[in-house]
XYZ file of C-alpha atoms in Angstrom:
407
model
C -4.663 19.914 -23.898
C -4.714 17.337 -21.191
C -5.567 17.336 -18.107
C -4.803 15.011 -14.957
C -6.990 13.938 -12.232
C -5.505 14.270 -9.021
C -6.825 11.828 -6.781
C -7.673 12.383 -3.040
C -5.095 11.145 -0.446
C -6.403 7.434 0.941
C -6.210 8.434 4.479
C -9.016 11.483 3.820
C -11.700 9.289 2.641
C -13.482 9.244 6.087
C -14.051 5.598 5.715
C -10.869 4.165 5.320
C -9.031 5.873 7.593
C -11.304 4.593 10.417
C -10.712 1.213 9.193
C -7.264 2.097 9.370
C -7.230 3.478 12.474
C -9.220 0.573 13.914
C -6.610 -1.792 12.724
C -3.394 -0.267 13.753
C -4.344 -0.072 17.268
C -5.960 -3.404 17.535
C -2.802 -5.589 15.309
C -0.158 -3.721 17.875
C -2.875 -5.266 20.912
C -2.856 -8.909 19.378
C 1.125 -8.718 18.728
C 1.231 -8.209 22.509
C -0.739 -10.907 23.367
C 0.974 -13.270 20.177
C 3.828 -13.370 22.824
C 2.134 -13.279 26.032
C -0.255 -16.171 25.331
C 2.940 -18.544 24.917
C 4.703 -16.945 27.800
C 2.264 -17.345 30.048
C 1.473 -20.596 29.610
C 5.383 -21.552 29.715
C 6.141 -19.486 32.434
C 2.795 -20.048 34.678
C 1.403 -23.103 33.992
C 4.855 -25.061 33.172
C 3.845 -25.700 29.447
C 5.962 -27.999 27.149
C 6.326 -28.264 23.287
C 3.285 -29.986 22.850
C 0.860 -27.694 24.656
C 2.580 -24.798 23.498
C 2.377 -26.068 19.540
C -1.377 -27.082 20.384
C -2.475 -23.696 21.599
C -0.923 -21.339 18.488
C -2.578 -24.152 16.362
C -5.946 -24.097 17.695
C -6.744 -20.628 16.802
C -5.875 -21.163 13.303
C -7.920 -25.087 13.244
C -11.233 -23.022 13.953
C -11.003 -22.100 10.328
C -11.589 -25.157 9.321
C -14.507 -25.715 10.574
C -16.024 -21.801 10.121
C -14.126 -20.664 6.757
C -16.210 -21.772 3.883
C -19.895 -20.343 5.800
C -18.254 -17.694 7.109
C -17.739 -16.294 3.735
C -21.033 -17.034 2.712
C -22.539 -15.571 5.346
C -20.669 -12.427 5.002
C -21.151 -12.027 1.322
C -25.165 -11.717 2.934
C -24.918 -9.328 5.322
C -23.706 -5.737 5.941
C -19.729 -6.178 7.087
C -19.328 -3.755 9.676
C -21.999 -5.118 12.124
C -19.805 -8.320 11.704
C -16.110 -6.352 12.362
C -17.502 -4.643 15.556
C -19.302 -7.354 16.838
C -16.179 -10.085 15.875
C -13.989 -7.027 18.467
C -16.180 -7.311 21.204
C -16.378 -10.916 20.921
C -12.064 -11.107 20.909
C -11.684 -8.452 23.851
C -14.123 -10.620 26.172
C -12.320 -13.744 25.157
C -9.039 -12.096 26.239
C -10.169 -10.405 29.288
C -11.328 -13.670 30.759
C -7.199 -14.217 31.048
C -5.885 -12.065 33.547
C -9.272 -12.551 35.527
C -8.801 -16.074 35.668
C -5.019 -15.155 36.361
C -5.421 -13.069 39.265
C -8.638 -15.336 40.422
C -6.248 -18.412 40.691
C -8.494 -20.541 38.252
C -6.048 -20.094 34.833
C -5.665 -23.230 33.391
C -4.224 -24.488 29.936
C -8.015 -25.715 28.776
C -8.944 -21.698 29.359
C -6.570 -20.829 27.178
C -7.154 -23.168 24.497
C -10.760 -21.763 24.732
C -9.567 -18.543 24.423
C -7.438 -19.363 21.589
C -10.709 -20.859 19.434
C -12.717 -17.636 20.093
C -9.849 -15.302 19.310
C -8.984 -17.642 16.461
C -13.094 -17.736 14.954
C -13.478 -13.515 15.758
C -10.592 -13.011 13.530
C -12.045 -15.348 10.961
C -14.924 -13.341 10.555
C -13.533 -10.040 10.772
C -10.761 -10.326 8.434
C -13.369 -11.559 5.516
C -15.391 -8.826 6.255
C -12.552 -6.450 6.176
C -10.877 -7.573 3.025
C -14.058 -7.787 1.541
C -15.085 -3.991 2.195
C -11.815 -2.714 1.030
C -12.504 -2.550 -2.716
C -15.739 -0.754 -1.829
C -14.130 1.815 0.190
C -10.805 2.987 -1.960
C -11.474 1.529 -5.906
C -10.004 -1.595 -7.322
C -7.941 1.031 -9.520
C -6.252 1.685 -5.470
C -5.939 -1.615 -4.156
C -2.615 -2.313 -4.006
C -1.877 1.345 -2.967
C -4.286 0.989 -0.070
C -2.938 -2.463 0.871
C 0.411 -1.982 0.922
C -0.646 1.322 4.065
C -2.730 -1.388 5.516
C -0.009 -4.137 5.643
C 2.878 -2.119 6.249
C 0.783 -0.330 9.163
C 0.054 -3.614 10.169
C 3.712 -4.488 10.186
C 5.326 -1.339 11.725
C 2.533 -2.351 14.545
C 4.227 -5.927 14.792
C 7.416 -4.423 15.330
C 5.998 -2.331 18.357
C 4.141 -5.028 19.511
C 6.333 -7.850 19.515
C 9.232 -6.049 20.703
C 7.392 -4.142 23.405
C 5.636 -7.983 25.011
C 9.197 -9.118 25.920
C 9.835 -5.899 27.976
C 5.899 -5.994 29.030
C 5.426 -9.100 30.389
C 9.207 -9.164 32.111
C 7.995 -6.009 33.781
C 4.238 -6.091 34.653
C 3.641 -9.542 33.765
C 1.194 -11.538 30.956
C -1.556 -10.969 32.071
C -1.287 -7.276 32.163
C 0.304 -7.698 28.744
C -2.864 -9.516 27.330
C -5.434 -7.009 29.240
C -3.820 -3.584 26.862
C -4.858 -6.564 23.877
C -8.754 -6.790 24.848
C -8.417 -2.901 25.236
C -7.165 -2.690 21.479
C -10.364 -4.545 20.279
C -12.194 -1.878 22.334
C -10.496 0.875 20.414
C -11.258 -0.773 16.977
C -14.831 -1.376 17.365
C -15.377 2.776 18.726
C -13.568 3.110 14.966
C -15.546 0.852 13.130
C -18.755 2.616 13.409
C -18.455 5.278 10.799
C -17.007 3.362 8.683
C -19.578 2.933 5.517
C -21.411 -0.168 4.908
C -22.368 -0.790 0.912
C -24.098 -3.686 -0.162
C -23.151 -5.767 -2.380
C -26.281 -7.230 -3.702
C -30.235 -6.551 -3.543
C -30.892 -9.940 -5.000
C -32.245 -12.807 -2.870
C -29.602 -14.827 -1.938
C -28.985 -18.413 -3.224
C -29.089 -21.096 -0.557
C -25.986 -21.160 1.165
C -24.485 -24.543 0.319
C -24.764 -22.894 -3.495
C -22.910 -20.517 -2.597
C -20.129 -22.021 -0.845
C -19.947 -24.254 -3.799
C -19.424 -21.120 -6.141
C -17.119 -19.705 -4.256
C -15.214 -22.823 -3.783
C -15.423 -23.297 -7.944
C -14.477 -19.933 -8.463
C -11.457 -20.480 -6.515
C -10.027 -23.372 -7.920
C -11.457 -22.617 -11.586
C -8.722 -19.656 -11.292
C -5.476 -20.396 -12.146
C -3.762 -17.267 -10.802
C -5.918 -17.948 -7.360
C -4.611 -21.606 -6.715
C -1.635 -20.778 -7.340
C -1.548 -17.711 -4.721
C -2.869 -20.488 -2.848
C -0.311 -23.651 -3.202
C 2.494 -20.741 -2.513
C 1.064 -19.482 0.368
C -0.096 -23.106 1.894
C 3.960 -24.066 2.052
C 4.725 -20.793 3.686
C 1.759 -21.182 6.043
C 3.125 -24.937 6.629
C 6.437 -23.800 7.311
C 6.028 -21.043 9.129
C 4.689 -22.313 12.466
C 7.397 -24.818 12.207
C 9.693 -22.315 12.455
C 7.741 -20.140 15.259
C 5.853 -21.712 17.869
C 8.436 -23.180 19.259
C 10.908 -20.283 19.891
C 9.354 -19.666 23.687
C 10.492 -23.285 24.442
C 14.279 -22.826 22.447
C 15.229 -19.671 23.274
C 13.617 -19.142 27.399
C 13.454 -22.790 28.533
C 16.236 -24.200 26.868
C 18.979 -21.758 25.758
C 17.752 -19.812 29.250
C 17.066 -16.475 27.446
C 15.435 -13.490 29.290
C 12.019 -12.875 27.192
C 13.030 -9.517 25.843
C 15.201 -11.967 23.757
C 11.781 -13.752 22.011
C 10.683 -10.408 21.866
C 13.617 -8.671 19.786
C 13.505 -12.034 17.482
C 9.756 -11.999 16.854
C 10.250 -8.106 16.309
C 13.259 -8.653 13.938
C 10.351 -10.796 11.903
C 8.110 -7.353 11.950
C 10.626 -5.299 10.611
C 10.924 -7.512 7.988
C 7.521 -7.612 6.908
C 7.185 -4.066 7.276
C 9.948 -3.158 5.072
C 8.644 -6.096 1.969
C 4.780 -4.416 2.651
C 6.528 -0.843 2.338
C 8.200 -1.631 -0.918
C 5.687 -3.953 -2.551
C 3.955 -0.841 -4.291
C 7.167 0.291 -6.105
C 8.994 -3.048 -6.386
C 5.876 -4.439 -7.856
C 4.958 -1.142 -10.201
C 8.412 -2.150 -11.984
C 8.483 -5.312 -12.357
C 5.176 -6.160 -12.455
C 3.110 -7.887 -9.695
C 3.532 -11.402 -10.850
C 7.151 -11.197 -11.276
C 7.787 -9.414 -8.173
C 5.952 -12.028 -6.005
C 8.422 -14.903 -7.580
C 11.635 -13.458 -8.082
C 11.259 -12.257 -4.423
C 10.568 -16.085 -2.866
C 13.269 -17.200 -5.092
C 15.545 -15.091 -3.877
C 14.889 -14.926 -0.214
C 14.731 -18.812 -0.087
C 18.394 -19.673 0.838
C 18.053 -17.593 4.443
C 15.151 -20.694 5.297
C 18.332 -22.618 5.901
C 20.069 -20.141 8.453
C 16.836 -20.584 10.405
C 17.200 -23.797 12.212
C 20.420 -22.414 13.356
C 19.179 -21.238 16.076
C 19.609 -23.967 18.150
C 23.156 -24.236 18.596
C 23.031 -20.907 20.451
C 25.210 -18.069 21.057
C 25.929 -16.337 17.983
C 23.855 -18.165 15.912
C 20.493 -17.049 17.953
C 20.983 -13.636 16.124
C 22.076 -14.974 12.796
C 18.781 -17.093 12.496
C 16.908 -13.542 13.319
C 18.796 -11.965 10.213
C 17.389 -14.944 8.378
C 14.087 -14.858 9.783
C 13.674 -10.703 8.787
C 14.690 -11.607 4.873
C 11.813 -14.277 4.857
C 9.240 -12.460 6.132
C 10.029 -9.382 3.940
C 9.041 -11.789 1.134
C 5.618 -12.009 3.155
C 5.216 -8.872 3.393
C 5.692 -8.482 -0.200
C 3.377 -11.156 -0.674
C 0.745 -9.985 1.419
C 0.320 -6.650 -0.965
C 0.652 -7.962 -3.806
C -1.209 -11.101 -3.836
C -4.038 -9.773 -1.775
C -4.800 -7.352 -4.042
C -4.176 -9.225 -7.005
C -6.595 -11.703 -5.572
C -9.158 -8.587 -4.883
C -8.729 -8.030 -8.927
C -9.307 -10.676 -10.356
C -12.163 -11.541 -7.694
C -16.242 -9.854 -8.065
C -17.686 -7.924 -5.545
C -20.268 -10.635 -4.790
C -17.673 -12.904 -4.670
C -15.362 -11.454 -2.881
C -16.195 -12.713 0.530
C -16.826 -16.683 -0.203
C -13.120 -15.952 -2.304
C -11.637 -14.677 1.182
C -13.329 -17.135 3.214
C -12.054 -19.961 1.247
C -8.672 -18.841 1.018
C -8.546 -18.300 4.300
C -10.167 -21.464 5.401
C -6.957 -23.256 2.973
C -4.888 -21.156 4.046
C -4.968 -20.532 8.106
C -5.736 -24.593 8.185
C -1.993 -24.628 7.011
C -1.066 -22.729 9.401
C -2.883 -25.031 12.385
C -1.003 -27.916 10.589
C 1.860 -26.521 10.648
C 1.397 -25.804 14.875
C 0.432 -29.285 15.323
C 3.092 -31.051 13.355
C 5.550 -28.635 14.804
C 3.736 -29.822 18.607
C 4.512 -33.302 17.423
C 7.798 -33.297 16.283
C 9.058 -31.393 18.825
C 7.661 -33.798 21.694
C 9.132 -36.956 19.373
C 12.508 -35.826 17.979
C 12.793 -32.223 19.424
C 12.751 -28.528 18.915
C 15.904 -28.783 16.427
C 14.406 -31.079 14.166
C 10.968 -29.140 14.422
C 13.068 -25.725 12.831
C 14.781 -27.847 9.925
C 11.797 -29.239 8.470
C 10.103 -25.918 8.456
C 13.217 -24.670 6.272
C 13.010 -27.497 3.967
C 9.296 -26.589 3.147
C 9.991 -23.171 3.289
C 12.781 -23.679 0.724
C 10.083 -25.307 -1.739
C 7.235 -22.622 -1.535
C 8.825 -21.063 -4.639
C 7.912 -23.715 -7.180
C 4.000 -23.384 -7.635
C 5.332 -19.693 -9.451
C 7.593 -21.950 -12.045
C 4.711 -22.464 -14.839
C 1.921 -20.288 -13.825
C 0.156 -17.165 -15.412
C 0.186 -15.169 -12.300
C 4.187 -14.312 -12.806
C 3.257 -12.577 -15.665
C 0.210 -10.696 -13.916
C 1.061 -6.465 -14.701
């Protein structure tokens, strides 16, 4: 006679739900301000390509110079002192906005400020927060619990992104970015009984050793790098594609902002629905093959993309296009996440995350800066194509590696 074990629902272990609840509140607060940032410094301060493209990348450079200690230094310490203290740090940084708004004093270097400290909190409390996962559900749950996570996280981008447009055409930015340093409020209330496991009792190893583990360990993993050459292009192309859309669709196609907003939203709905299907999608055809066939397949809508500057119809055909690639992130985000969690050590996990990150968000601030630079040289139209054509390659690291035959 068997018998079968009936696990307990995710969202009743105390723990993770707070972290959930901490996280939905606080990702639907920094999709807000994702717009707002850009629209107030367009709209305000007269910002061009350039400054626009140097202010989304400068959030995502401050990796490169935190990422590899930061996940040492996590993979030392208890996590959630770290998550709480990383929210208080992000709402101060972004209520120092509308203050300097309504004082008279905003200026383009406070925001770029702003932008490093917002960029180096969520460093820190997104390898803390991966890294406590595992601990809190079971590695047997991971994907389970990630795909709730991301597709919250998603359904919160749709919200968010398509509520800023309306938000700041109605009460303005800085109002906009204010409910933001409020959501990082809310999460760190949340974040306090959440449980705090350590993950060693050992003395710790100096930490330049253990960078330099975690930095083997990473690249001594086949299935890791090549999670990490796939997600690099993306990361690349993805800004490309992006930061520029305040300065295409308000300045020059003369949009109302509820227009960036329903875009950028269209982009949430598509990573909610990949996040919401990676479970099943990837329980039948395995998570390896899902993550491939799935950037194959999406690949020819990078060339819609660019599209969007010619205007008129073609502004909502590049949104289409934009929603099928980032259901492949969404997808992606599941999967690979918590394939990266499983193959990955607990004492590892953070220097793993950290790393990744570092590799990975650096991309991303590449991608804002080349996208700054090309757009003041050439132009916003040439900016959009050459994100497709990387976006179009991010498919081939899968073609002869182990990881698209990972269950």
């Amino acid at each position: 006679m068997s018998t079968t074990v009936t696990q307990e629902p995710l969202l009743r272990l105390r723990g993770f739900r707070n972290l959930f609840l901490a996280g939905a509140v606080s990702q639907l607060g920094s999709q807000i301000s994702y717009v707002a940032l850009p629209l107030l410094a367009v709209t305000a301060l007269g910002a061009g390509a350039g400054e626009v493209g140097l202010l989304a990348a400068l959030g995502t450079l401050t990796v490169l110079l935190l990422g590899l200690p930061a996940g040492a230094w996590v993979d030392r310490v208890r996590r959630r002192p770290v998550m709480i203290a990383t929210d208080l740090l992000r709402a101060g940084a972004l209520l120092s906005v509308p203050v300097a708004w309504w004082g008279g004093w905003l200026s383009m270097g406070h925001l770029y400020l702003v932008a490093v400290l917002v960029g180096a909190g969520t460093l820190l409390f997104d390898v803390a927060s991966y890294s406590i996962v595992p601990a809190l559900v079971g590695r047997d749950r991971l994907t389970a619990a990630n795909t709730l996570l991301v597709g919250t996280g998603a359904g919160m981008d749709v919200a968010g992104r398509s509520t800023a447009g309306v938000l700041v055409q109605v009460a303005g930015a800085p109002v906009a970015i204010l409910l933001d340093a409020l959501s990082y409020l809310w999460s760190a209330a949340w974040l306090r009984a959440v449980p705090d496991p350590r993950t060693t009792a050992r003395e710790p190893d100096p930490m330049g050793r253990q960078i330099a583990e975690g930095v083997r360990f990473l690249f001594g993993n086949p299935i890791l790098v090549t999670a990490l050459l796939q997600g690099t292009l993306v990361n690349l192309a993805f800004p490309l594609c992006s930061v520029l859309l305040p300065v295409v669709l308000v300045q020059q196609l003369g949009h109302p902002e509820w227009v960036l907003g329903a875009y950028l939203a269209a982009g949430g709905l598509g990573v909610l629905a990949g996040s919401s299907s990676a479970h099943a999608i990837g329980r039948r055809l395995g998570t390896g093959r899902a993550a491939w066939l799935t950037s194959l397949v999406t690949t020819p809508a990078a060339f819609v993309v660019p599209l969007l500057s010619m205007g008129g119809p073609w502004v909502w055909a590049s949104a289409v296009a934009w929603l099928v690639l980032t259901f492949r992130t969404g997808l992606n985000n599941v999967l690979l996440v918590s394939l990266r969690q499983r193959v990955t050590p607990d004492a590892m996990l953070g220097r793993m995350t950290a790393t990744m990150r570092l590799l990975l968000t650096g991309a991303l601030g590449a991608g804002g800066l080349l996208a700054a630079a090309v757009g003041e040289l050439w132009g916003t139209g040439p900016a959009l194509a050459l994100g497709a054509a990387v976006m179009a390659l991010s498919w081939l690291p899968y073609v002869r590696s182990p990881l698209r035959h990972q269950p």
